[in-house]
């Protein structure tokens, strides 16, 4: 989709995807499993909250697979939300909300009181443990009985240091090769956004809000599952993993 000033939102989405895949080559498989389980618990017309939605990566895949779905995307990043707004402009299945997930009142800004599924990916490692526990409690209040929450992210198991080190060495070697072949990393991508006439101003605001990157934590999948149960979910466990990432599902 392009706007009247010629911004190619599809190109920005594609660029974001390639940058993210440089870090996570199994990213699309992660999303496939996530949507399989949305269908298992909520059918083919789910009401979904895309939490920390960014450019709307999950929403785009959700609607491509389930055209009768509806999605609420919520994020604070003004640059990524600009891309999401451009991408989904005119699509009445999508509502985008600008809010800070560290603000306890963010659920009051949503268009619905409950959701069939709340989905998030590669975002909550921005949180430290205590605020994340509180966030999980608020999410539990938004998921209907029988609905699900899924978090796909970097989840580090500190009980396996040698396995972690070997995986990290191999992954970084592959990333170095890809970068020599022209792959963009996080910093490179944001430098491009800062030079774009439409994204420059929201990108500057984004760095005022967040700084260069997260100072959060990456606890294990077992920690996430335990805390989700403590915060009001009936069941929780990993449902997919790669050597460095995991997808944890919690059932209300």
Coordinates of N, CA and C in Angstrom, one line a residue:
X1 N 0.9 -1.2 0.0 CA 0.0 0.0 0.0 C 0.9 1.2 0.0
X2 N 0.5 2.2 -0.8 CA 1.3 3.5 -0.8 C 0.3 4.6 -0.4
X3 N 0.9 5.6 0.2 CA 0.1 6.8 0.5 C 0.2 7.8 -0.6
X4 N -0.5 8.9 -0.4 CA -0.5 10.0 -1.5 C 0.9 10.6 -1.6
X5 N 1.8 10.5 -0.6 CA 3.1 11.0 -0.7 C 4.1 9.9 -1.1
X6 N 3.6 8.8 -1.5 CA 4.4 7.8 -2.1 C 5.1 6.8 -1.1
X7 N 4.8 6.8 0.1 CA 5.4 5.9 1.1 C 5.0 4.5 0.8
X8 N 5.9 3.6 0.6 CA 5.7 2.2 0.3 C 5.7 1.4 1.6
X9 N 4.5 1.2 2.2 CA 4.4 0.6 3.5 C 4.8 -0.9 3.4
X10 N 4.4 -1.5 2.3 CA 4.8 -2.9 2.1 C 6.3 -3.1 2.1
X11 N 7.0 -2.1 1.5 CA 8.5 -2.2 1.5 C 9.0 -2.1 2.9
X12 N 8.5 -1.2 3.7 CA 8.9 -1.1 5.1 C 8.6 -2.3 5.9
X13 N 7.5 -2.9 5.6 CA 7.2 -4.2 6.3 C 8.2 -5.3 6.0
X14 N 8.5 -5.4 4.7 CA 9.4 -6.4 4.2 C 10.8 -6.1 4.8
X15 N 11.2 -4.9 4.8 CA 12.5 -4.5 5.4 C 12.6 -4.9 6.9
X16 N 11.5 -4.6 7.6 CA 11.5 -4.9 9.0 C 11.6 -6.4 9.2
X17 N 10.8 -7.2 8.4 CA 10.8 -8.7 8.5 C 12.2 -9.2 8.3
X18 N 12.9 -8.7 7.2 CA 14.3 -9.2 6.9 C 15.2 -8.9 8.1
X19 N 15.1 -7.7 8.6 CA 16.0 -7.3 9.7 C 15.7 -8.2 10.9
X20 N 14.5 -8.5 11.2 CA 14.2 -9.4 12.4 C 14.6 -10.8 12.1
X21 N 14.5 -11.3 10.9 CA 14.9 -12.6 10.5 C 16.4 -12.8 10.6
X22 N 17.2 -11.7 10.5 CA 18.6 -11.8 10.7 C 18.9 -12.3 12.1
X23 N 18.1 -11.9 13.1 CA 18.3 -12.4 14.5 C 17.6 -13.7 14.7
X24 N 16.4 -13.9 14.0 CA 15.6 -15.1 14.3 C 15.2 -15.8 13.0
X25 N 16.0 -16.7 12.5 CA 15.7 -17.4 11.2 C 14.5 -18.2 11.3
X26 N 14.0 -18.6 12.5 CA 12.8 -19.5 12.6 C 11.6 -18.6 12.9
X27 N 11.7 -17.3 12.6 CA 10.6 -16.4 13.0 C 9.2 -16.8 12.4
X28 N 9.2 -17.1 11.1 CA 7.9 -17.5 10.4 C 7.4 -18.8 11.0
X29 N 8.2 -19.7 11.3 CA 7.7 -21.0 11.9 C 7.1 -20.7 13.2
X30 N 7.6 -19.8 14.0 CA 7.1 -19.4 15.3 C 5.7 -18.8 15.1
X31 N 5.5 -18.0 14.1 CA 4.2 -17.4 13.8 C 3.2 -18.5 13.3
X32 N 3.7 -19.4 12.5 CA 2.8 -20.5 12.1 C 2.2 -21.3 13.2
X33 N 3.1 -21.6 14.2 CA 2.6 -22.4 15.3 C 1.7 -21.5 16.2
X34 N 2.0 -20.3 16.3 CA 1.1 -19.4 17.1 C -0.3 -19.3 16.5
X35 N -0.4 -19.2 15.2 CA -1.7 -19.1 14.6 C -2.4 -20.5 14.5
X36 N -1.6 -21.5 14.4 CA -2.3 -22.9 14.6 C -3.0 -23.0 15.9
X37 N -2.4 -22.5 17.0 CA -3.0 -22.6 18.3 C -4.1 -21.6 18.5
X38 N -4.0 -20.4 17.9 CA -5.2 -19.5 17.9 C -6.4 -20.2 17.3
X39 N -6.2 -20.9 16.1 CA -7.3 -21.6 15.5 C -7.8 -22.7 16.4
X40 N -6.9 -23.4 17.1 CA -7.3 -24.5 18.0 C -8.2 -24.1 19.1
X41 N -7.9 -22.9 19.6 CA -8.7 -22.4 20.8 C -9.8 -21.4 20.5
X42 N -9.7 -20.7 19.3 CA -10.6 -19.7 19.0 C -11.2 -19.7 17.6
X43 N -10.9 -20.7 16.8 CA -11.5 -20.9 15.5 C -10.9 -19.9 14.5
X44 N -11.6 -19.7 13.4 CA -11.1 -18.9 12.3 C -11.6 -17.5 12.2
X45 N -12.3 -17.0 13.2 CA -12.7 -15.6 13.3 C -12.5 -15.0 14.7
X46 N -11.2 -15.1 15.1 CA -10.9 -14.7 16.5 C -10.8 -13.2 16.7
X47 N -11.1 -12.8 17.9 CA -10.8 -11.4 18.3 C -9.5 -11.4 19.0
X48 N -8.5 -10.7 18.4 CA -7.1 -10.8 18.9 C -6.6 -9.5 19.3
X49 N -5.8 -9.5 20.4 CA -5.0 -8.3 20.9 C -3.6 -8.6 20.5
X50 N -3.0 -7.8 19.6 CA -1.6 -7.8 19.2 C -0.8 -6.9 20.1
X51 N -0.2 -7.5 21.1 CA 0.4 -6.7 22.2 C 1.8 -6.3 21.8
X52 N 2.1 -5.0 22.0 CA 3.4 -4.5 21.5 C 3.6 -4.8 20.1
X53 N 2.6 -4.4 19.3 CA 2.4 -4.8 17.9 C 3.5 -4.4 16.9
X54 N 4.2 -3.3 17.2 CA 5.2 -2.8 16.3 C 4.6 -2.4 15.0
X55 N 5.1 -3.0 13.9 CA 4.6 -2.7 12.6 C 3.3 -3.4 12.2
X56 N 2.9 -4.3 13.1 CA 1.7 -5.1 12.9 C 2.0 -6.4 12.3
X57 N 3.2 -7.0 12.6 CA 3.7 -8.2 12.0 C 2.7 -9.4 12.3
X58 N 2.2 -9.5 13.5 CA 1.3 -10.6 13.9 C 0.0 -10.3 13.2
X59 N -0.5 -9.1 13.3 CA -1.8 -8.8 12.7 C -1.8 -9.1 11.2
X60 N -0.8 -8.8 10.5 CA -0.7 -9.1 9.0 C -0.8 -10.6 8.8
X61 N -0.1 -11.4 9.5 CA -0.2 -12.8 9.3 C -1.6 -13.4 9.8
X62 N -2.1 -12.8 10.9 CA -3.4 -13.2 11.3 C -4.5 -13.0 10.3
X63 N -4.5 -11.8 9.7 CA -5.6 -11.5 8.7 C -5.4 -12.3 7.4
X64 N -4.1 -12.5 7.0 CA -3.8 -13.3 5.8 C -4.4 -14.7 6.0
X65 N -4.2 -15.3 7.1 CA -4.7 -16.6 7.4 C -6.2 -16.7 7.7
X66 N -6.7 -15.7 8.5 CA -8.0 -15.7 9.0 C -8.7 -14.4 8.6
X67 N -9.2 -14.3 7.4 CA -9.8 -13.0 6.9 C -10.9 -12.5 7.8
X68 N -11.6 -13.3 8.5 CA -12.7 -12.9 9.4 C -12.3 -12.5 10.8
X69 N -11.0 -12.5 11.0 CA -10.5 -12.1 12.3 C -10.5 -10.6 12.5
X70 N -10.5 -10.2 13.8 CA -10.3 -8.8 14.1 C -9.1 -8.6 15.0
X71 N -8.4 -7.5 14.9 CA -7.2 -7.3 15.6 C -7.1 -5.9 16.2
X72 N -6.7 -5.8 17.5 CA -6.4 -4.6 18.1 C -4.9 -4.6 18.3
X73 N -4.2 -3.7 17.7 CA -2.7 -3.5 18.0 C -2.5 -2.4 19.0
X74 N -1.6 -2.7 19.9 CA -1.2 -1.7 20.9 C 0.3 -1.6 21.0
X75 N 0.8 -0.4 21.0 CA 2.2 -0.1 21.1 C 2.4 1.3 21.5
X76 N 3.7 1.6 21.9 CA 4.0 3.0 22.2 C 5.0 3.6 21.2
X77 N 5.6 2.7 20.4 CA 6.7 3.2 19.4 C 6.0 4.0 18.3
X78 N 6.3 5.3 18.2 CA 5.6 6.1 17.2 C 6.1 5.8 15.8
X79 N 7.3 5.3 15.6 CA 7.8 5.0 14.2 C 7.1 3.7 13.7
X80 N 7.2 2.7 14.5 CA 6.6 1.4 14.1 C 5.1 1.5 14.0
X81 N 4.4 2.3 14.8 CA 3.0 2.5 14.7 C 2.7 3.3 13.4
X82 N 3.6 4.2 13.0 CA 3.3 4.9 11.7 C 3.3 3.9 10.6
X83 N 4.2 2.9 10.6 CA 4.2 1.9 9.5 C 2.9 1.1 9.6
X84 N 2.5 0.7 10.9 CA 1.3 -0.1 11.0 C 0.1 0.7 10.5
X85 N 0.0 2.0 10.9 CA -1.2 2.8 10.4 C -1.2 2.9 8.9
X86 N -0.1 3.0 8.3 CA 0.0 3.1 6.8 C -0.4 1.8 6.2
X87 N 0.0 0.7 6.8 CA -0.2 -0.7 6.3 C -1.7 -1.0 6.3
X88 N -2.4 -0.7 7.5 CA -3.8 -1.1 7.7 C -4.8 0.0 7.5
X89 N -4.4 1.1 6.9 CA -5.3 2.2 6.7 C -6.5 1.7 5.9
X90 N -7.7 2.0 6.4 CA -8.9 1.7 5.7 C -9.4 0.3 6.0
X91 N -8.7 -0.5 6.8 CA -9.1 -1.9 7.1 C -9.8 -1.9 8.4
X92 N -11.2 -2.0 8.4 CA -12.0 -1.9 9.6 C -11.8 -3.1 10.5
X93 N -11.1 -4.1 10.1 CA -10.8 -5.2 11.0 C -9.7 -4.9 12.0
X94 N -9.0 -3.8 11.8 CA -7.8 -3.4 12.6 C -8.0 -2.1 13.4
X95 N -7.8 -2.1 14.7 CA -7.8 -0.9 15.5 C -6.4 -0.8 16.1
X96 N -5.8 0.4 16.0 CA -4.4 0.6 16.5 C -4.5 1.6 17.7
X97 N -3.9 1.2 18.8 CA -3.9 2.0 20.0 C -2.5 2.4 20.4
X98 N -2.3 3.7 20.7 CA -1.0 4.1 21.2 C -1.0 4.2 22.7
X99 N -0.3 3.3 23.4 CA -0.3 3.3 24.9 C 1.0 2.7 25.4
X100 N 1.3 3.0 26.6 CA 2.5 2.4 27.3 C 2.1 1.2 28.2
X101 N 2.6 0.1 27.9 CA 2.2 -1.1 28.6 C 2.7 -1.1 30.1
X102 N 3.5 -0.2 30.4 CA 3.9 0.0 31.8 C 3.0 0.9 32.6
X103 N 2.0 1.5 31.9 CA 1.0 2.3 32.5 C -0.1 1.3 32.9
X104 N -0.5 1.2 34.2 CA -1.5 0.2 34.7 C -2.8 0.4 34.0
X105 N -3.1 1.6 33.5 CA -4.4 1.9 32.9 C -4.6 1.6 31.4
X106 N -3.5 1.0 30.8 CA -3.6 0.8 29.4 C -4.8 -0.1 28.9
X107 N -5.3 -1.1 29.7 CA -6.4 -1.8 29.2 C -7.7 -1.0 29.0
X108 N -7.8 0.1 29.7 CA -9.0 1.0 29.5 C -9.0 1.6 28.2
X109 N -7.9 1.7 27.4 CA -7.9 2.3 26.1 C -8.3 1.3 25.0
X110 N -8.5 0.1 25.3 CA -8.8 -0.9 24.3 C -10.3 -0.8 23.9
X111 N -10.6 -1.2 22.6 CA -12.0 -1.2 22.2 C -12.9 -2.3 22.8
X112 N -12.3 -3.4 23.3 CA -13.0 -4.5 23.8 C -12.6 -4.8 25.3
X113 N -13.5 -5.4 26.0 CA -13.1 -5.8 27.4 C -12.4 -7.1 27.5
X114 N -12.7 -8.0 26.5 CA -12.0 -9.3 26.5 C -11.6 -9.7 25.1
X115 N -10.7 -10.6 25.0 CA -10.2 -11.1 23.7 C -10.1 -12.7 23.8
X116 N -10.2 -13.2 22.6 CA -10.0 -14.7 22.4 C -8.6 -15.0 22.6
X117 N -7.7 -14.2 22.1 CA -6.3 -14.4 22.1 C -5.5 -13.1 22.3
X118 N -4.5 -13.1 23.1 CA -3.6 -12.0 23.2 C -2.2 -12.6 22.8
X119 N -1.6 -11.9 21.8 CA -0.4 -12.5 21.2 C 0.7 -11.4 21.2
X120 N 1.9 -11.8 21.4 CA 3.1 -10.9 21.4 C 4.3 -11.7 21.0
X121 N 5.3 -11.0 20.3 CA 6.5 -11.6 19.9 C 7.7 -10.6 19.9
X122 N 8.8 -11.1 20.5 CA 10.0 -10.4 20.5 C 9.9 -8.9 21.1
X123 N 9.1 -8.8 22.2 CA 8.9 -7.5 22.7 C 9.0 -7.4 24.2
X124 N 8.6 -8.5 25.0 CA 8.5 -8.3 26.4 C 9.8 -8.5 27.1
X125 N 10.9 -8.8 26.3 CA 12.2 -8.8 27.0 C 12.6 -7.3 27.3
X126 N 11.8 -6.4 26.9 CA 12.1 -5.0 27.3 C 11.7 -4.8 28.8
X127 N 11.0 -5.7 29.4 CA 10.5 -5.6 30.8 C 11.5 -6.3 31.8
X128 N 11.6 -5.7 32.9 CA 12.2 -6.4 34.1 C 11.1 -7.3 34.7
X129 N 11.6 -8.2 35.5 CA 10.7 -9.3 36.0 C 9.5 -8.8 36.8
X130 N 9.6 -7.8 37.7 CA 8.5 -7.3 38.5 C 7.4 -6.6 37.6
X131 N 7.8 -5.7 36.8 CA 6.8 -5.1 35.9 C 6.1 -6.1 34.9
X132 N 6.9 -7.1 34.5 CA 6.3 -8.2 33.6 C 5.3 -9.0 34.4
X133 N 5.6 -9.3 35.6 CA 4.6 -10.0 36.4 C 3.3 -9.3 36.5
X134 N 3.4 -7.9 36.7 CA 2.2 -7.1 36.8 C 1.5 -7.1 35.5
X135 N 2.2 -7.0 34.4 CA 1.7 -7.0 33.0 C 0.9 -8.3 32.8
X136 N 1.5 -9.4 33.2 CA 0.8 -10.7 33.0 C -0.5 -10.8 33.7
X137 N -0.6 -10.1 34.9 CA -1.9 -10.1 35.6 C -2.9 -9.3 34.8
X138 N -2.5 -8.2 34.2 CA -3.5 -7.4 33.4 C -3.9 -8.2 32.2
X139 N -3.0 -8.9 31.6 CA -3.3 -9.7 30.4 C -4.3 -10.8 30.8
X140 N -4.1 -11.4 31.9 CA -5.0 -12.4 32.4 C -6.5 -11.9 32.5
X141 N -6.6 -10.6 32.9 CA -7.9 -10.0 33.0 C -8.6 -9.7 31.7
X142 N -7.8 -9.8 30.6 CA -8.3 -9.4 29.2 C -8.7 -10.7 28.4
X143 N -8.2 -11.8 28.8 CA -8.4 -13.1 28.1 C -9.7 -13.7 28.6
X144 N -10.6 -14.0 27.7 CA -11.8 -14.7 28.1 C -11.6 -16.1 28.6
X145 N -12.5 -16.7 29.3 CA -12.4 -18.1 29.8 C -12.2 -19.0 28.6
X146 N -11.2 -19.8 28.5 CA -11.0 -20.7 27.4 C -10.1 -20.0 26.3
X147 N -9.8 -18.7 26.5 CA -8.9 -18.1 25.6 C -7.5 -18.2 26.0
X148 N -6.6 -17.7 25.1 CA -5.1 -17.9 25.3 C -4.3 -16.6 25.2
X149 N -3.2 -16.7 25.9 CA -2.1 -15.7 25.7 C -0.9 -16.4 25.2
X150 N -0.2 -15.9 24.2 CA 1.1 -16.5 23.7 C 2.1 -15.4 23.6
X151 N 3.3 -15.7 24.2 CA 4.5 -14.9 24.1 C 5.6 -15.6 23.5
X152 N 6.1 -15.1 22.3 CA 7.2 -15.7 21.6 C 8.4 -14.7 21.8
X153 N 9.5 -15.2 22.4 CA 10.6 -14.3 22.7 C 11.9 -15.0 23.0
X154 N 12.9 -14.3 23.2 CA 14.2 -14.8 23.7 C 14.0 -15.3 25.1
X155 N 14.2 -16.5 25.4 CA 14.0 -17.0 26.8 C 15.2 -17.9 27.1
X156 N 16.0 -17.5 28.0 CA 17.3 -18.1 28.3 C 17.2 -19.0 29.5
X157 N 17.7 -20.2 29.3 CA 17.7 -21.2 30.4 C 19.1 -21.2 31.0
X158 N 19.2 -20.6 32.2 CA 20.5 -20.4 32.8 C 21.1 -21.8 33.3
X159 N 20.3 -22.8 33.3 CA 20.8 -24.1 33.8 C 21.6 -24.9 32.7
X160 N 21.7 -24.3 31.5 CA 22.5 -25.0 30.4 C 23.5 -24.0 29.8
X161 N 24.5 -23.6 30.6 CA 25.4 -22.6 30.1 C 26.2 -23.1 28.9
X162 N 26.7 -24.3 28.8 CA 27.5 -24.8 27.7 C 26.7 -24.9 26.4
X163 N 25.4 -25.4 26.6 CA 24.6 -25.4 25.4 C 24.3 -24.0 24.9
X164 N 24.0 -23.1 25.8 CA 23.8 -21.7 25.4 C 24.9 -21.1 24.7
X165 N 26.1 -21.4 25.2 CA 27.3 -20.8 24.6 C 27.6 -21.3 23.2
X166 N 27.4 -22.6 23.0 CA 27.6 -23.2 21.7 C 26.6 -22.7 20.7
X167 N 25.3 -22.6 21.1 CA 24.3 -22.1 20.2 C 24.6 -20.6 19.8
X168 N 25.0 -19.8 20.8 CA 25.2 -18.4 20.6 C 26.4 -18.2 19.6
X169 N 27.5 -19.0 19.7 CA 28.6 -19.0 18.9 C 28.2 -19.3 17.4
X170 N 27.4 -20.3 17.2 CA 27.0 -20.7 15.9 C 26.1 -19.6 15.3
X171 N 25.2 -19.2 16.1 CA 24.2 -18.2 15.6 C 24.9 -16.9 15.2
X172 N 25.8 -16.4 16.0 CA 26.6 -15.2 15.7 C 27.4 -15.3 14.5
X173 N 28.0 -16.5 14.3 CA 28.8 -16.7 13.0 C 27.9 -16.7 11.8
X174 N 26.7 -17.2 11.9 CA 25.8 -17.2 10.8 C 25.3 -15.7 10.5
X175 N 25.1 -15.0 11.6 CA 24.7 -13.6 11.5 C 25.8 -12.7 10.8
X176 N 27.0 -13.0 11.2 CA 28.2 -12.3 10.6 C 28.3 -12.5 9.1
X177 N 28.1 -13.8 8.7 CA 28.1 -14.1 7.3 C 27.0 -13.3 6.5
X178 N 25.8 -13.3 7.1 CA 24.7 -12.7 6.5 C 24.9 -11.2 6.4
X179 N 25.5 -10.6 7.4 CA 25.7 -9.2 7.4 C 26.7 -8.8 6.3
X180 N 27.7 -9.6 6.1 CA 28.7 -9.4 5.1 C 28.0 -9.4 3.7
X181 N 26.9 -10.2 3.6 CA 26.2 -10.3 2.3 C 25.1 -9.2 2.2
X182 N 25.1 -8.3 3.2 CA 24.2 -7.1 3.1 C 23.0 -7.1 4.0
X183 N 22.9 -8.0 4.9 CA 21.8 -8.0 5.8 C 21.9 -6.8 6.8
X184 N 20.7 -6.2 7.1 CA 20.6 -5.1 8.0 C 20.5 -5.6 9.4
X185 N 21.2 -5.0 10.3 CA 20.9 -5.2 11.7 C 20.0 -4.2 12.3
X186 N 19.7 -4.2 13.6 CA 18.8 -3.3 14.2 C 19.2 -1.9 14.0
X187 N 20.4 -1.6 14.3 CA 20.9 -0.2 14.2 C 20.9 0.3 12.7
X188 N 21.3 -0.6 11.8 CA 21.2 -0.2 10.4 C 19.8 0.2 10.0
X189 N 18.8 -0.6 10.4 CA 17.4 -0.4 10.0 C 16.9 0.9 10.5
X190 N 17.3 1.2 11.8 CA 16.8 2.5 12.4 C 17.5 3.7 11.7
X191 N 18.7 3.5 11.2 CA 19.4 4.6 10.5 C 18.7 4.9 9.2
X192 N 18.2 3.9 8.5 CA 17.4 4.1 7.3 C 16.1 4.8 7.7
X193 N 15.4 4.4 8.7 CA 14.1 5.0 9.1 C 14.4 6.5 9.4
X194 N 15.5 6.8 10.1 CA 15.7 8.2 10.5 C 15.9 9.1 9.3
X195 N 16.3 8.5 8.1 CA 16.5 9.3 6.9 C 15.3 9.4 6.0
X196 N 14.2 8.7 6.4 CA 13.0 8.7 5.6 C 12.2 9.9 5.9
X197 N 11.6 10.6 4.9 CA 10.9 11.9 5.2 C 9.7 11.7 6.0
X198 N 9.0 10.5 5.9 CA 7.8 10.2 6.7 C 8.2 9.7 8.1
X199 N 9.2 8.9 8.2 CA 9.5 8.2 9.5 C 10.6 9.0 10.3
X200 N 11.2 10.0 9.8 CA 12.3 10.6 10.5 C 11.8 11.2 11.8
X201 N 10.7 12.0 11.8 CA 10.2 12.6 13.0 C 9.7 11.6 14.1
X202 N 8.9 10.6 13.7 CA 8.5 9.6 14.7 C 9.7 8.7 15.2
X203 N 10.7 8.5 14.3 CA 11.9 7.8 14.7 C 12.6 8.6 15.8
X204 N 12.7 9.9 15.6 CA 13.4 10.7 16.7 C 12.6 10.6 18.0
X205 N 11.3 10.7 17.9 CA 10.5 10.5 19.1 C 10.7 9.2 19.8
X206 N 10.8 8.1 18.9 CA 10.9 6.8 19.4 C 12.2 6.6 20.3
X207 N 13.3 7.2 19.8 CA 14.5 7.1 20.6 C 14.5 8.0 21.8
X208 N 13.7 9.1 21.8 CA 13.5 9.8 23.1 C 12.8 9.0 24.1
X209 N 11.9 8.1 23.7 CA 11.1 7.3 24.6 C 11.9 6.1 25.1
X210 N 12.6 5.4 24.2 CA 13.2 4.1 24.5 C 14.7 4.2 24.7
X211 N 15.4 5.1 24.1 CA 16.8 5.0 24.1 C 17.2 4.0 23.0
X212 N 18.5 3.5 23.1 CA 19.0 2.6 22.1 C 18.4 1.2 22.1
X213 N 18.2 0.7 23.3 CA 17.6 -0.7 23.3 C 17.2 -1.0 24.8
X214 N 16.6 -2.2 24.9 CA 16.1 -2.6 26.2 C 17.1 -2.8 27.3
X215 N 16.7 -2.6 28.5 CA 17.6 -3.0 29.6 C 16.8 -4.0 30.5
X216 N 15.9 -4.8 29.8 CA 15.0 -5.7 30.5 C 15.8 -7.0 30.8
X217 N 14.9 -8.1 30.9 CA 15.5 -9.4 31.3 C 14.9 -10.4 30.3
X218 N 15.6 -11.6 30.3 CA 15.2 -12.7 29.4 C 15.1 -14.0 30.3
X219 N 14.2 -14.1 31.2 CA 14.1 -15.3 32.0 C 13.7 -16.5 31.1
X220 N 13.7 -17.7 31.7 CA 13.5 -19.0 31.0 C 12.0 -19.1 30.7
X221 N 11.7 -20.0 29.8 CA 10.3 -20.4 29.5 C 9.6 -20.9 30.7
X222 N 10.3 -21.6 31.5 CA 9.7 -22.2 32.8 C 9.3 -21.0 33.7
X223 N 10.1 -20.0 33.8 CA 9.7 -18.8 34.6 C 8.5 -18.2 34.1
X224 N 8.4 -18.0 32.8 CA 7.2 -17.4 32.2 C 6.0 -18.2 32.5
X225 N 6.1 -19.5 32.3 CA 4.9 -20.4 32.6 C 4.5 -20.3 34.0
X226 N 5.4 -20.4 34.9 CA 5.1 -20.3 36.3 C 4.4 -19.0 36.7
X227 N 4.9 -17.9 36.2 CA 4.4 -16.6 36.6 C 3.0 -16.4 36.0
X228 N 2.8 -16.9 34.8 CA 1.5 -16.8 34.1 C 0.4 -17.6 34.9
X229 N 0.8 -18.7 35.4 CA -0.1 -19.5 36.3 C -0.4 -18.7 37.6
X230 N 0.6 -18.1 38.2 CA 0.5 -17.3 39.4 C -0.4 -16.1 39.2
X231 N -0.4 -15.6 37.9 CA -1.2 -14.4 37.6 C -2.6 -14.6 37.1
X232 N -3.0 -15.9 37.1 CA -4.4 -16.1 36.8 C -4.8 -17.0 35.7
X233 N -3.8 -17.6 35.0 CA -4.0 -18.6 34.0 C -4.1 -20.0 34.6
X234 N -4.9 -20.8 34.0 CA -5.1 -22.2 34.5 C -4.0 -23.1 34.1
X235 N -3.5 -23.0 32.9 CA -2.4 -23.8 32.4 C -1.4 -22.9 31.6
X236 N -0.1 -23.3 31.6 CA 0.9 -22.6 30.8 C 2.1 -23.5 30.6
X237 N 2.6 -23.5 29.4 CA 3.8 -24.2 29.1 C 4.4 -23.8 27.7
X238 N 5.6 -24.1 27.5 CA 6.1 -23.8 26.1 C 5.5 -24.8 25.1
X239 N 5.1 -24.2 23.9 CA 4.5 -25.1 22.9 C 5.4 -25.1 21.6
X240 N 6.5 -24.4 21.6 CA 7.4 -24.4 20.5 C 8.7 -23.8 21.1
X241 N 9.8 -24.3 20.5 CA 11.1 -23.6 20.9 C 12.1 -23.9 19.7
X242 N 13.1 -22.9 19.7 CA 14.2 -23.1 18.8 C 15.4 -23.1 19.8
X243 N 16.7 -23.2 19.3 CA 17.8 -23.2 20.3 C 17.8 -21.9 21.1
X244 N 17.3 -20.8 20.7 CA 17.4 -19.6 21.4 C 16.1 -18.9 21.8
X245 N 15.0 -19.3 21.2 CA 13.7 -18.7 21.5 C 12.7 -19.7 21.9
X246 N 11.6 -19.2 22.5 CA 10.5 -20.1 22.9 C 9.1 -19.4 22.7
X247 N 8.1 -20.2 22.5 CA 6.7 -19.7 22.5 C 6.0 -20.3 23.6
X248 N 5.6 -19.5 24.6 CA 4.9 -20.0 25.8 C 3.4 -19.7 25.6
X249 N 2.5 -20.7 25.8 CA 1.1 -20.5 25.8 C 0.5 -20.6 27.2
X250 N -0.4 -19.7 27.5 CA -1.1 -19.7 28.8 C -2.6 -19.8 28.4
X251 N -3.3 -20.7 29.0 CA -4.8 -20.9 28.8 C -5.5 -20.4 30.0
X252 N -6.5 -19.6 29.8 CA -7.4 -19.0 30.8 C -8.3 -20.1 31.4

